[in-house]
Short mmCIF file of C-alpha atoms and ligand atoms in Angstrom, two decimals:
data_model
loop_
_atom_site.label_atom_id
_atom_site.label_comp_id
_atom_site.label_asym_id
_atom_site.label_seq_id
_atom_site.Cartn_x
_atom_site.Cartn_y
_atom_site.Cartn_z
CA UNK A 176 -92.53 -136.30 -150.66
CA UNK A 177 -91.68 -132.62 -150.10
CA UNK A 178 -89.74 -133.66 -146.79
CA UNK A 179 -87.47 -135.94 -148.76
CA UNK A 180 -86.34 -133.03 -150.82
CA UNK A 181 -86.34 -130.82 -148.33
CA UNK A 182 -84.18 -133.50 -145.96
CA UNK A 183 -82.11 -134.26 -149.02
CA UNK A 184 -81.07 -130.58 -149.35
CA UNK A 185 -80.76 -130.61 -145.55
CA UNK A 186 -78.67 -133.38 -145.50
CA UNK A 187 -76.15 -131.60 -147.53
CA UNK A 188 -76.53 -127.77 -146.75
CA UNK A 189 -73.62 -127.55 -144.80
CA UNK A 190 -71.39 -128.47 -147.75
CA UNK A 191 -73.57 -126.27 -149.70
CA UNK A 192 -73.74 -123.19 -147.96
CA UNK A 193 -69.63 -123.74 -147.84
CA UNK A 194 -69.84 -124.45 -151.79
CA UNK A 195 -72.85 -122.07 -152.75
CA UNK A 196 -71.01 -119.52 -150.91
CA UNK A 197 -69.49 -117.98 -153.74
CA UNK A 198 -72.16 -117.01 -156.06
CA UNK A 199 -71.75 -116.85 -159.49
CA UNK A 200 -70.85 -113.18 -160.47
CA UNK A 201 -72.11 -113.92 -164.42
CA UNK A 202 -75.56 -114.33 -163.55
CA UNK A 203 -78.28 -115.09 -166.04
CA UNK A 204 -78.25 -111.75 -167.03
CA UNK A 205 -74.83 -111.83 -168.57
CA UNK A 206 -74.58 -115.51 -169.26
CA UNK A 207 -75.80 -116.38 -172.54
CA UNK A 208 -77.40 -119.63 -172.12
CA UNK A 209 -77.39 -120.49 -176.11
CA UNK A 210 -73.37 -119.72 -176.67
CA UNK A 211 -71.35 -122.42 -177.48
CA UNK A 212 -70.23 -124.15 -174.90
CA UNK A 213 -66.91 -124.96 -176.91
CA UNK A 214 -66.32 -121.06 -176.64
CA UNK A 215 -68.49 -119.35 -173.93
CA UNK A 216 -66.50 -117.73 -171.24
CA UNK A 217 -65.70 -119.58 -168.02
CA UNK A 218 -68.11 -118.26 -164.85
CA UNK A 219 -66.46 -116.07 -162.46
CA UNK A 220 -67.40 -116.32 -159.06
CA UNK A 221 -67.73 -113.44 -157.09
CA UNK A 222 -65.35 -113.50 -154.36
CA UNK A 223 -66.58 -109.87 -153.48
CA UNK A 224 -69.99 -111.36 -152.40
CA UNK A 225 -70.88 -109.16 -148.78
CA UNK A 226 -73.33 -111.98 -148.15
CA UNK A 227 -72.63 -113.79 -144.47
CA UNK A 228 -74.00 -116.19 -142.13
CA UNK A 229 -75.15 -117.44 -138.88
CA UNK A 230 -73.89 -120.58 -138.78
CA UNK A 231 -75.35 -121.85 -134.94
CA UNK A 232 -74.52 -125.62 -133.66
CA UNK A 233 -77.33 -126.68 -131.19
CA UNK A 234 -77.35 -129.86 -128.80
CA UNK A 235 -81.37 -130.79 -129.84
CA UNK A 236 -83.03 -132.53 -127.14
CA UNK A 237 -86.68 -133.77 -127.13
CA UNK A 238 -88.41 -130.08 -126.11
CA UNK A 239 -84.80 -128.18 -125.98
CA UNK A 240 -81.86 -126.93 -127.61
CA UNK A 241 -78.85 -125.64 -126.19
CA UNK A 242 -75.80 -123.61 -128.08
CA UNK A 243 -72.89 -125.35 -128.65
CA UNK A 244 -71.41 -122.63 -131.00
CA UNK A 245 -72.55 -119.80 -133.07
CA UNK A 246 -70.40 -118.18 -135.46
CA UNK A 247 -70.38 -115.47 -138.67
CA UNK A 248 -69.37 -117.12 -141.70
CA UNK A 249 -68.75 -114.80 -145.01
CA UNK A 250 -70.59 -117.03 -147.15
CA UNK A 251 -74.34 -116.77 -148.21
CA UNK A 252 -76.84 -118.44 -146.50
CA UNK A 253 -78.96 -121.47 -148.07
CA UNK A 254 -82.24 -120.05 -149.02
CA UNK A 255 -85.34 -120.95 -146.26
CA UNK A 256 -87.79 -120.52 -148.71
CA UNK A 257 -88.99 -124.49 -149.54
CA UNK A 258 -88.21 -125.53 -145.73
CA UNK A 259 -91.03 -127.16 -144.24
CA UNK A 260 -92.82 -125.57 -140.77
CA UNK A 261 -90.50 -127.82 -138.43
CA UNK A 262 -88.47 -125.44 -136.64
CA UNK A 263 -89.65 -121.37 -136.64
CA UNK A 264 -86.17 -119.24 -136.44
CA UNK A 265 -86.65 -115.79 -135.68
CA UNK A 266 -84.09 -113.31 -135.26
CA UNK A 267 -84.24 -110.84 -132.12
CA UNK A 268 -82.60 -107.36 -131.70
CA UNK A 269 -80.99 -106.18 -128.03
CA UNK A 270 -84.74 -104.94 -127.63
CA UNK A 271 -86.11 -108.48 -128.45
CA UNK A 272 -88.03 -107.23 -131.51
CA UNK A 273 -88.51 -109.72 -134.17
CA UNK A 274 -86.51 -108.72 -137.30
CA UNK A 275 -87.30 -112.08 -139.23
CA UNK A 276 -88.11 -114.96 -138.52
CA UNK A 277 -88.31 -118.12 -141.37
CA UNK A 278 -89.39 -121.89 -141.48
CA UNK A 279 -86.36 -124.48 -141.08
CA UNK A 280 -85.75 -128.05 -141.08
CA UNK A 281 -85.51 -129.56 -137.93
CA UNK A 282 -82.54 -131.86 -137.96
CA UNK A 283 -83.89 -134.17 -135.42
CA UNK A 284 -85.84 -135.69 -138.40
CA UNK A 285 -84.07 -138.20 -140.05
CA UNK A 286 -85.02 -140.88 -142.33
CA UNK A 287 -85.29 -144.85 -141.70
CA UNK A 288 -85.48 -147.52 -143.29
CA UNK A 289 -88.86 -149.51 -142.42
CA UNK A 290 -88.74 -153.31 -142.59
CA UNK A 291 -90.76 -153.79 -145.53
CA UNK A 292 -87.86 -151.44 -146.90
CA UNK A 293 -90.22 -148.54 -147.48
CA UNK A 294 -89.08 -145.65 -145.34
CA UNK A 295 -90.65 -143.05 -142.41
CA UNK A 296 -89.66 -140.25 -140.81
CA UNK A 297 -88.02 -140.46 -136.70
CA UNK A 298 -87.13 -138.10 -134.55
CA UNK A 299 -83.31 -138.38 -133.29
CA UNK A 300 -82.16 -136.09 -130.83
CA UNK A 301 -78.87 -135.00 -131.31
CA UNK A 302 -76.60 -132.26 -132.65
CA UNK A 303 -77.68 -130.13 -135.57
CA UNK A 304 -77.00 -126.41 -137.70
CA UNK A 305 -79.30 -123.90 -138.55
CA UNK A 306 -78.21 -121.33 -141.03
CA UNK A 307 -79.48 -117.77 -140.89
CA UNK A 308 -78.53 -114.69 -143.34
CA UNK A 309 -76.49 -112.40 -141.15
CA UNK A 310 -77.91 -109.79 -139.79
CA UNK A 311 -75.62 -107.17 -137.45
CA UNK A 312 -78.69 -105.71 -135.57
CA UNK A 313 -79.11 -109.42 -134.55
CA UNK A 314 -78.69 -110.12 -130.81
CA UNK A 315 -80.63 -113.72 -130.13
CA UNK A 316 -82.27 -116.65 -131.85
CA UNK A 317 -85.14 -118.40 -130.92
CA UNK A 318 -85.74 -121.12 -131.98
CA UNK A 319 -89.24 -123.13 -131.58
CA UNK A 320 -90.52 -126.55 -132.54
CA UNK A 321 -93.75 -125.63 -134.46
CA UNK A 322 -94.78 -129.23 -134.73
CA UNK A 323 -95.25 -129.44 -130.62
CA UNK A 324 -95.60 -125.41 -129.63
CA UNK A 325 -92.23 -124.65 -127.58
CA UNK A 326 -89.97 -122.87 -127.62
CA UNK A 327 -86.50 -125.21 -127.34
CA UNK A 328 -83.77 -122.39 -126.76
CA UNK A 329 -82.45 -118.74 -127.47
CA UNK A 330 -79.14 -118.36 -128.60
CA UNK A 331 -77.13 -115.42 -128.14
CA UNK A 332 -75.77 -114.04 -131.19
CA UNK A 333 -74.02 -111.02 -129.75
CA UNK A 334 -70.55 -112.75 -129.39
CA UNK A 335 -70.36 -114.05 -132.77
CA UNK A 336 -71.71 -110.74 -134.48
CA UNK A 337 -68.82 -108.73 -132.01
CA UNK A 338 -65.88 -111.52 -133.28
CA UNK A 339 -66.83 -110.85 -136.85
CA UNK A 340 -67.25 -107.63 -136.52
CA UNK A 341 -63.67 -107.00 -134.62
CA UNK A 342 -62.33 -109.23 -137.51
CA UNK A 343 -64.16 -106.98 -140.28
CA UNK A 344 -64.34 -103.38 -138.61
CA UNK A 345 -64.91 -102.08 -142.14
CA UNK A 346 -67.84 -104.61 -142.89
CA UNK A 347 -71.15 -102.20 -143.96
CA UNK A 348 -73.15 -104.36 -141.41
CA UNK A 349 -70.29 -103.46 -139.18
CA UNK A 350 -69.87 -100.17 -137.29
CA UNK A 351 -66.72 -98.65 -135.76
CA UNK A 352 -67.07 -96.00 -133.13
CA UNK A 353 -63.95 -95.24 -129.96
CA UNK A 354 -66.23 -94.53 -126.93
CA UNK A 355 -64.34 -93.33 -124.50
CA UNK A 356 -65.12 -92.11 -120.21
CA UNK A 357 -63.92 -88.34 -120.90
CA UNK A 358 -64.34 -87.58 -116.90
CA UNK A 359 -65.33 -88.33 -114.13
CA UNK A 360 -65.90 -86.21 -110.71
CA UNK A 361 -67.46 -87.36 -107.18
CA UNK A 362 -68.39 -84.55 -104.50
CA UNK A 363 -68.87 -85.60 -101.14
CA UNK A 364 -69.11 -83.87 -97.50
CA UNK A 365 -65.80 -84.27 -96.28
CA UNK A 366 -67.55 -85.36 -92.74
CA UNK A 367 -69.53 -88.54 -92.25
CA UNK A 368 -70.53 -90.15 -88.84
CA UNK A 369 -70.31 -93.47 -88.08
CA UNK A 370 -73.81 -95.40 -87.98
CA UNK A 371 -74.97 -92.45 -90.52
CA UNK A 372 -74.48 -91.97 -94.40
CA UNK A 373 -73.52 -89.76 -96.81
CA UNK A 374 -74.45 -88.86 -100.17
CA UNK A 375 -72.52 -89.34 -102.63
CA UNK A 376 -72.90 -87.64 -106.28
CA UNK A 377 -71.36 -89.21 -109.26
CA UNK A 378 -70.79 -87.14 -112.40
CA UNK A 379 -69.11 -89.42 -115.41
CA UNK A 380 -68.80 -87.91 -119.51
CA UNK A 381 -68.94 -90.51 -122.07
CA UNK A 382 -68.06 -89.40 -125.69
CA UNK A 383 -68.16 -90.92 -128.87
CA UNK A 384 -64.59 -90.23 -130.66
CA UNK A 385 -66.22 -91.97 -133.88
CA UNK A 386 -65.61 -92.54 -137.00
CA UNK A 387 -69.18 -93.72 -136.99
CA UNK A 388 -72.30 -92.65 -135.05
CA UNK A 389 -74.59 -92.32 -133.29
CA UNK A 390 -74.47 -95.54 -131.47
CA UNK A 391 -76.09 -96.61 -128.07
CA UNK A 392 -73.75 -96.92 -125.56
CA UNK A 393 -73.47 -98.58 -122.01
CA UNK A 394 -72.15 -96.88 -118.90
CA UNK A 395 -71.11 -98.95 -115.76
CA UNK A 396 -69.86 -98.09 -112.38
CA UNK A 397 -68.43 -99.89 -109.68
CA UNK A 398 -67.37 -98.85 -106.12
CA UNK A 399 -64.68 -100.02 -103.82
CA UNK A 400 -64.52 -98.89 -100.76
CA UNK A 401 -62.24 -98.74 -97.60
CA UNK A 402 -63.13 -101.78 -95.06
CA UNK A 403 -65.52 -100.18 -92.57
CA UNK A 404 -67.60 -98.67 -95.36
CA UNK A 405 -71.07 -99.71 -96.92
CA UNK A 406 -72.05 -98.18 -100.26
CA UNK A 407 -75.30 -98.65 -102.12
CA UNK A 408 -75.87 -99.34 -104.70
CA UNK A 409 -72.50 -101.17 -105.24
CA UNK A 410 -72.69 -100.62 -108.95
CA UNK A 411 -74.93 -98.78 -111.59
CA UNK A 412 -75.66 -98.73 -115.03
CA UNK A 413 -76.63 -96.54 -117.26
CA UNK A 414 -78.25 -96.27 -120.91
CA UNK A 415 -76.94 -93.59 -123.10
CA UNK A 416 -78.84 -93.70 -126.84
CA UNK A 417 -77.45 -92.42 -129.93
CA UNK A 418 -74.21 -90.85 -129.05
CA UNK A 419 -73.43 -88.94 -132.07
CA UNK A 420 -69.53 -88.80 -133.18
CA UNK A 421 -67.66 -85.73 -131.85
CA UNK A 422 -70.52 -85.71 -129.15
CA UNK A 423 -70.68 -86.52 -125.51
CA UNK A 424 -73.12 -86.68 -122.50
CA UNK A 425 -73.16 -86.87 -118.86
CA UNK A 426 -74.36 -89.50 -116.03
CA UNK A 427 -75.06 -88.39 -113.14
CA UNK A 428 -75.39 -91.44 -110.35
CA UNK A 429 -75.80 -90.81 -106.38
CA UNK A 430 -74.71 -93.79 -103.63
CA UNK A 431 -75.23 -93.94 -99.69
CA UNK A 432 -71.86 -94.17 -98.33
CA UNK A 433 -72.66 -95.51 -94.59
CA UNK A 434 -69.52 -95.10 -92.26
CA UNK A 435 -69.47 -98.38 -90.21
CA UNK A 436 -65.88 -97.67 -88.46
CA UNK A 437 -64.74 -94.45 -87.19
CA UNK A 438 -61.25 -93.30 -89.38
CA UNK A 439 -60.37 -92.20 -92.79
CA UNK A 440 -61.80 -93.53 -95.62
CA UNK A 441 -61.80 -93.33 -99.37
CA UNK A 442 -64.15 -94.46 -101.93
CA UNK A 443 -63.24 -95.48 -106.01
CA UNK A 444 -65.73 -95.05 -108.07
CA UNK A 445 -64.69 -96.78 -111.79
CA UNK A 446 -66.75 -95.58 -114.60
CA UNK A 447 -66.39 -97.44 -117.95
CA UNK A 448 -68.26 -97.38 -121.19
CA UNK A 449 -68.64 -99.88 -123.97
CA UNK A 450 -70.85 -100.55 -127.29
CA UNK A 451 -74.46 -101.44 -126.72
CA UNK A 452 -74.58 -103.18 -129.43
CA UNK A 453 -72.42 -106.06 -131.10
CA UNK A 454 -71.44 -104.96 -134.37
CA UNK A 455 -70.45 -101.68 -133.11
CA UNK A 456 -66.90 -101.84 -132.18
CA UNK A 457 -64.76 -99.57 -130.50
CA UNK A 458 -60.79 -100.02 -131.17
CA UNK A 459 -59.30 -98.27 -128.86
CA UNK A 460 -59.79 -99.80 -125.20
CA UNK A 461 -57.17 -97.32 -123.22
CA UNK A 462 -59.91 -94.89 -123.16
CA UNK A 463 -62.60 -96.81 -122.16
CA UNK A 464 -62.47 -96.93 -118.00
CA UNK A 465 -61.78 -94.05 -115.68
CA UNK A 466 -62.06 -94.01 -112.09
CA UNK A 467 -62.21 -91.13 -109.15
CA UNK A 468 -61.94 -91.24 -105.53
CA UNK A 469 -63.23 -89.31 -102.56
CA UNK A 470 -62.58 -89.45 -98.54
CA UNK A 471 -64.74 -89.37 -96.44
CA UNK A 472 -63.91 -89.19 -92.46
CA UNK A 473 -65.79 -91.22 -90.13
CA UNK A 474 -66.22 -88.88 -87.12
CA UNK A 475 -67.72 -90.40 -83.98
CA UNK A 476 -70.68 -88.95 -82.86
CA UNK A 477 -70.66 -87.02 -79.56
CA UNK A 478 -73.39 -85.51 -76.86
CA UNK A 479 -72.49 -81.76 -76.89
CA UNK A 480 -74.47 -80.12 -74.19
CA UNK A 481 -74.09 -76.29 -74.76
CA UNK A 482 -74.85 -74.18 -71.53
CA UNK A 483 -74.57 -76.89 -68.96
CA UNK A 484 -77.72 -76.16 -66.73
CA UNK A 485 -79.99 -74.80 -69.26
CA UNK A 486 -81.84 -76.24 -71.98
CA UNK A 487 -83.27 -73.97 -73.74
CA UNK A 488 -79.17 -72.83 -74.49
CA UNK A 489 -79.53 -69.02 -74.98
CA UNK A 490 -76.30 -67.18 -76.28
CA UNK A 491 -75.66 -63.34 -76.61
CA UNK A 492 -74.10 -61.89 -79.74
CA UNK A 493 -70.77 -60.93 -78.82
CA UNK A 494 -70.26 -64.07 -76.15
CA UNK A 495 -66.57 -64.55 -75.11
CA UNK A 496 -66.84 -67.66 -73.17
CA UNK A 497 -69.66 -70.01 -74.77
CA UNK A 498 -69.61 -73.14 -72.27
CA UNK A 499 -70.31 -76.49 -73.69
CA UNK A 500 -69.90 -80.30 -72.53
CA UNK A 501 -69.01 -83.01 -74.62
CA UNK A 502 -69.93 -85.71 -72.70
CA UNK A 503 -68.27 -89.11 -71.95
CA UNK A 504 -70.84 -91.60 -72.88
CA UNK A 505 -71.33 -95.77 -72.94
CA UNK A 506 -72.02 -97.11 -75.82
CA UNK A 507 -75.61 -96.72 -76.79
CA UNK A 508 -76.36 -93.52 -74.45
CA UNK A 509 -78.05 -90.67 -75.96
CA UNK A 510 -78.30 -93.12 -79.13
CA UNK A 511 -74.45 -92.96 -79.85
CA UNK A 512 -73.11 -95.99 -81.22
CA UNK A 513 -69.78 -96.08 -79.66
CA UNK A 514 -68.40 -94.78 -76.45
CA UNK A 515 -66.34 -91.74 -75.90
CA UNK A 516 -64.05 -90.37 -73.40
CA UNK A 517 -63.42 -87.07 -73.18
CA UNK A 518 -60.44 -87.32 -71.16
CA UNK A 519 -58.66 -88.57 -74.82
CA UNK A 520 -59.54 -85.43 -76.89
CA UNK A 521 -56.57 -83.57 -78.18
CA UNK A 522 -57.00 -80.10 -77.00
CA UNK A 523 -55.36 -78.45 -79.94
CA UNK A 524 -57.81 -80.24 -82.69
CA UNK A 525 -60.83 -78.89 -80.89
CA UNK A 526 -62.97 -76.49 -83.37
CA UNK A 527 -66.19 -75.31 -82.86
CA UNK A 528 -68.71 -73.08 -84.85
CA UNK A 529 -71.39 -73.43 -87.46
CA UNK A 530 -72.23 -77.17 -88.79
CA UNK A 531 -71.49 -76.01 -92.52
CA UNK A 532 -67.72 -74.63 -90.84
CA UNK A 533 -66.79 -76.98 -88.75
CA UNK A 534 -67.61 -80.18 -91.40
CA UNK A 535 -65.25 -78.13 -94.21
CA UNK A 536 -62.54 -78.06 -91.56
CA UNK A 537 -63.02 -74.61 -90.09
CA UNK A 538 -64.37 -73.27 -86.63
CA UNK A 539 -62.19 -71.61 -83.83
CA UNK A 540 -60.11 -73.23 -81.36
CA UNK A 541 -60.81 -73.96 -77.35
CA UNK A 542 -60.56 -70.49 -75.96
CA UNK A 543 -57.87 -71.61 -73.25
CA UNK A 544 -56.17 -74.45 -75.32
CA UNK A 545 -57.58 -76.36 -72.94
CA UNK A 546 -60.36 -79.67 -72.51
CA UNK A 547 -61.64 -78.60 -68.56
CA UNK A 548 -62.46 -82.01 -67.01
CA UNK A 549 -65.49 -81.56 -65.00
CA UNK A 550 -68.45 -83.84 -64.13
CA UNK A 551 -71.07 -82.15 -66.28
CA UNK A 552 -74.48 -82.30 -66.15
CA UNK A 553 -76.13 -84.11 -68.57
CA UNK A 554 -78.59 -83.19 -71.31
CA UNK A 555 -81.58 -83.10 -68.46
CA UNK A 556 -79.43 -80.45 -67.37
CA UNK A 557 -79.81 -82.03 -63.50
CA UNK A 558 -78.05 -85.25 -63.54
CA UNK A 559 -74.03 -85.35 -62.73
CA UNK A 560 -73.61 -89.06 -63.89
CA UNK A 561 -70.38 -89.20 -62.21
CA UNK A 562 -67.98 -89.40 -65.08
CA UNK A 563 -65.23 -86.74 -66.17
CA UNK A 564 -66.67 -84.60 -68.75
CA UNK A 565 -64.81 -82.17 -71.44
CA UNK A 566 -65.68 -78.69 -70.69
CA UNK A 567 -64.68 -76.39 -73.69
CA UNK A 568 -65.34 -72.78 -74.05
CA UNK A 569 -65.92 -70.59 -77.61
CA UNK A 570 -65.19 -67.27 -78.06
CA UNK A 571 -68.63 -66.46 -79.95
CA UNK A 572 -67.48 -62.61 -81.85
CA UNK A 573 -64.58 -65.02 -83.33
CA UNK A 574 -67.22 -68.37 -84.77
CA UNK A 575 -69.14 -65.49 -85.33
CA UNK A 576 -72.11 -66.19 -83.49
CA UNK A 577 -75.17 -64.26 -85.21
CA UNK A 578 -79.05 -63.83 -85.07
CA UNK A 579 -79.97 -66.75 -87.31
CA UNK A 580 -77.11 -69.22 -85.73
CA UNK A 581 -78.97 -71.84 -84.04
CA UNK A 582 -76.53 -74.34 -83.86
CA UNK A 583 -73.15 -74.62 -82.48
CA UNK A 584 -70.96 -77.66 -83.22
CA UNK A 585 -67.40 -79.19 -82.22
CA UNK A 586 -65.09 -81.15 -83.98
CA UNK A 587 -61.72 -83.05 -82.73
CA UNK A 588 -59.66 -85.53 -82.46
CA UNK A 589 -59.36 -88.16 -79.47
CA UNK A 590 -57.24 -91.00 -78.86
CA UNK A 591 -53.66 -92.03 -80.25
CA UNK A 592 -55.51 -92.90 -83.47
CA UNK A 593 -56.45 -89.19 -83.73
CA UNK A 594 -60.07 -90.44 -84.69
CA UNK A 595 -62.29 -87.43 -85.24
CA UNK A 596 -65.07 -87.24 -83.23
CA UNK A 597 -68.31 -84.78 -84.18
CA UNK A 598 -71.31 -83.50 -82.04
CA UNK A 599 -73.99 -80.91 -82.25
CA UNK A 600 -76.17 -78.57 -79.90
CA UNK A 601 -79.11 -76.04 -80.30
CA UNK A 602 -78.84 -72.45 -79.42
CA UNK A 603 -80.83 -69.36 -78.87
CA UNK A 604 -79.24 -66.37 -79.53
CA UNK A 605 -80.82 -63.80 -77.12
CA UNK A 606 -79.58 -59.69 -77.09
CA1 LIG B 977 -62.63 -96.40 -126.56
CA1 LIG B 978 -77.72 -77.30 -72.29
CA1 LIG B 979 -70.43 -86.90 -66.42
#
């Protein structure tokens, strides 16, 4: 008997939620039941009511339910508080804490006719509503057959909260806040070398412009890179909680850049931010993305054999003439992963020094202008492999050359591609 009032309210709530919506503003407390009806003043309904709904279609099966729609409606919800323990609703925030949860009809039960005309209860899958009182810090609904024990879907509320909320910035359930990517800066070494990566550092402000705060907001970032180029992670994300108006903060994010192809390349890095949650909206989208780029060249990585002949490499403060091979090399020798010939190395690009100097662009030149094409020996300082070398020379007072330099390298560019090519040797600076 109580599920035939309950199914007979059911059966109608729809059109009563849409006519119950407007609740009488003359409530008992101003209505006096004992006036004349001939002269007692007409209700007013109170088309100020803040009251709203979820208003969520489902597609029921026998042990599911899947969203059709969900939407906001400004009307009150029907009141849960005689449905039977069919269906347990329970509204979830982003977190997927419970903020209520309430009995409700499932509208799979319907009533039939029996042949002795009595009547009994069936089960019909099929479309059906469920009505919840709004609530903006709502992100999902789950909803769960209590008569079996599952759980037949979640539905996200998120979308519908962020319509209504768009539709009624000024709602109190509603929050309006203008987040906005301030700036963004990437530092990278200018050098990379191909088969090797580089580390790249990320720096993007978010601010909240308000009117309202603080709210959570979400930082993304996505890379695009030049072909020839591998960067992880491709994309990051991160949390930033309670962003007070006027206020801002800093992400800091670092990627791999791996040069796969010798050449210039750049990389894009696009930060945006948006509302964590739904019923915070942010107006004003122009404001919301920014993006920065950095380029990286892909040197190829050379053999460098300083002092030809000696391994141990000692250099004297004050060396005019520092001898050094950069040796033509097969693919795969000494570990490099592409070949090199020395005979295509622009003599005027060649730089040598310190690492630090010659990957920001600096070191001094050949001392002669010159690439000296020799058959070097190799780095077991004993073995002429029988290829043409590049024999360059460094004035050592000009790099300068000092007691704790133990490392001279040489920079350049080869080929009619002017691809820059990088290599490195050890050194012991001796009196
Ligand atoms: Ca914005
Ligand atoms: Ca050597
Ligand atoms: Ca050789």
């Amino acid at each position: 008997m109580q599920f035939r009032q309950t199914a007979a309210v059911v059966g109608t709530f729809i059109a009563g939620t849409l006519a119950l919506g407007l609740v009488a503003k003359n409530s008992s407390a101003t209505i006096d039941q004992n006036a004349d009806p001939r002269i007692a003043a007409q209700p007013r309904y109170d088309y100020d009511d803040p009251s709203k709904s979820f208003v969520v279609d489902l597609d029921f099966g026998a042990t599911s339910a899947t969203t059709v729609g969900a939407t906001v409606v400004p009307q009150r919800s029907y009141s849960h508080l005689g449905d039977p323990p069919l269906l347990l609703i329970s509204l979830k925030n982003s977190k997927g804490a419970v903020l209520t949860t309430f009995n409700s009809w499932d509208p799979r039960w319907t009533f039939d006719e029996t042949p002795s005309h009595g009547e009994r209860m069936i089960m019909r899958p099929g479309r059906g509503t469920v009505v919840a009182s709004f609530n903006g810090a709502a992100a999902t609904m789950l909803v769960r057959d209590q008569q079996s024990g599952t759980d037949l879907g979640t539905v996200d509320l998120r979308p519908a909260v962020h319509s209504f909320c768009v539709a009624h910035p000024d709602d109190a359930e509603c929050v309006e806040a203008d987040l906005a990517v301030t700036s963004t800066q990437a530092s990278a070494p200018p050098l990379g070398l191909v088969g090797k990566g580089v580390t790249v550092t990320v720096d993007a402000t978010v601010a909240n412009l308000g009117p309202d705060g603080p709210v959570d907001a979400v930082v993304n970032q996505t890379v695009t890179a030049s072909a020839g180029t591998t960067v992880t992670p491709a994309s990051a994300t991160n949390d930033v909680h309670a962003l007070a108006k006027g206020s801002s903060s800093t992400v800091r994010n670092s990627y791999s850049v791996s040069c796969d192809t010798p050449g210039q390349k750049t990389v894009t890095f696009t930060t945006s931010v948006a509302p964590a949650e739904a019923n915070v909206v942010d107006a004003v989208a122009t404001n919301n993305s920014k993006s920065t780029t950095v380029s990286i060249d892909c040197a190829v990585p050379i053999t460098l054999n300083v002092k030809p002949g000696s391994a141990r490499n000692p250099v004297s403060l004050n060396e005019q003439a520092i001898p050094m091979a950069a040796l033509t090399t097969r693919a795969g020798e000494y570990g490099n992963p592409l070949a090199f010939d020395a005979a295509l190395i622009d003599p005027a690009s060649v730089r040598i020094g310190t690492r630090d100097s010659v990957v920001a662009g600096r070191g001094v030149p050949e001392v002669h202008g010159k690439v000296h094409m020799e058959d070097s020996l190799e780095m077991d300082e004993t073995t002429h492999d029988g290829d043409l070398d590049g024999v360059l020379h460094a004035d050592g007072r000009r790099i300068p050359v000092q007691r704790s330099t133990t490392e001279l390298c040489v920079r350049g560019t080869f080929g009619q591609t002017h691809t820059t090519f990088f290599g490195c040797d050890h050194i012991e600076v001796v009196p």
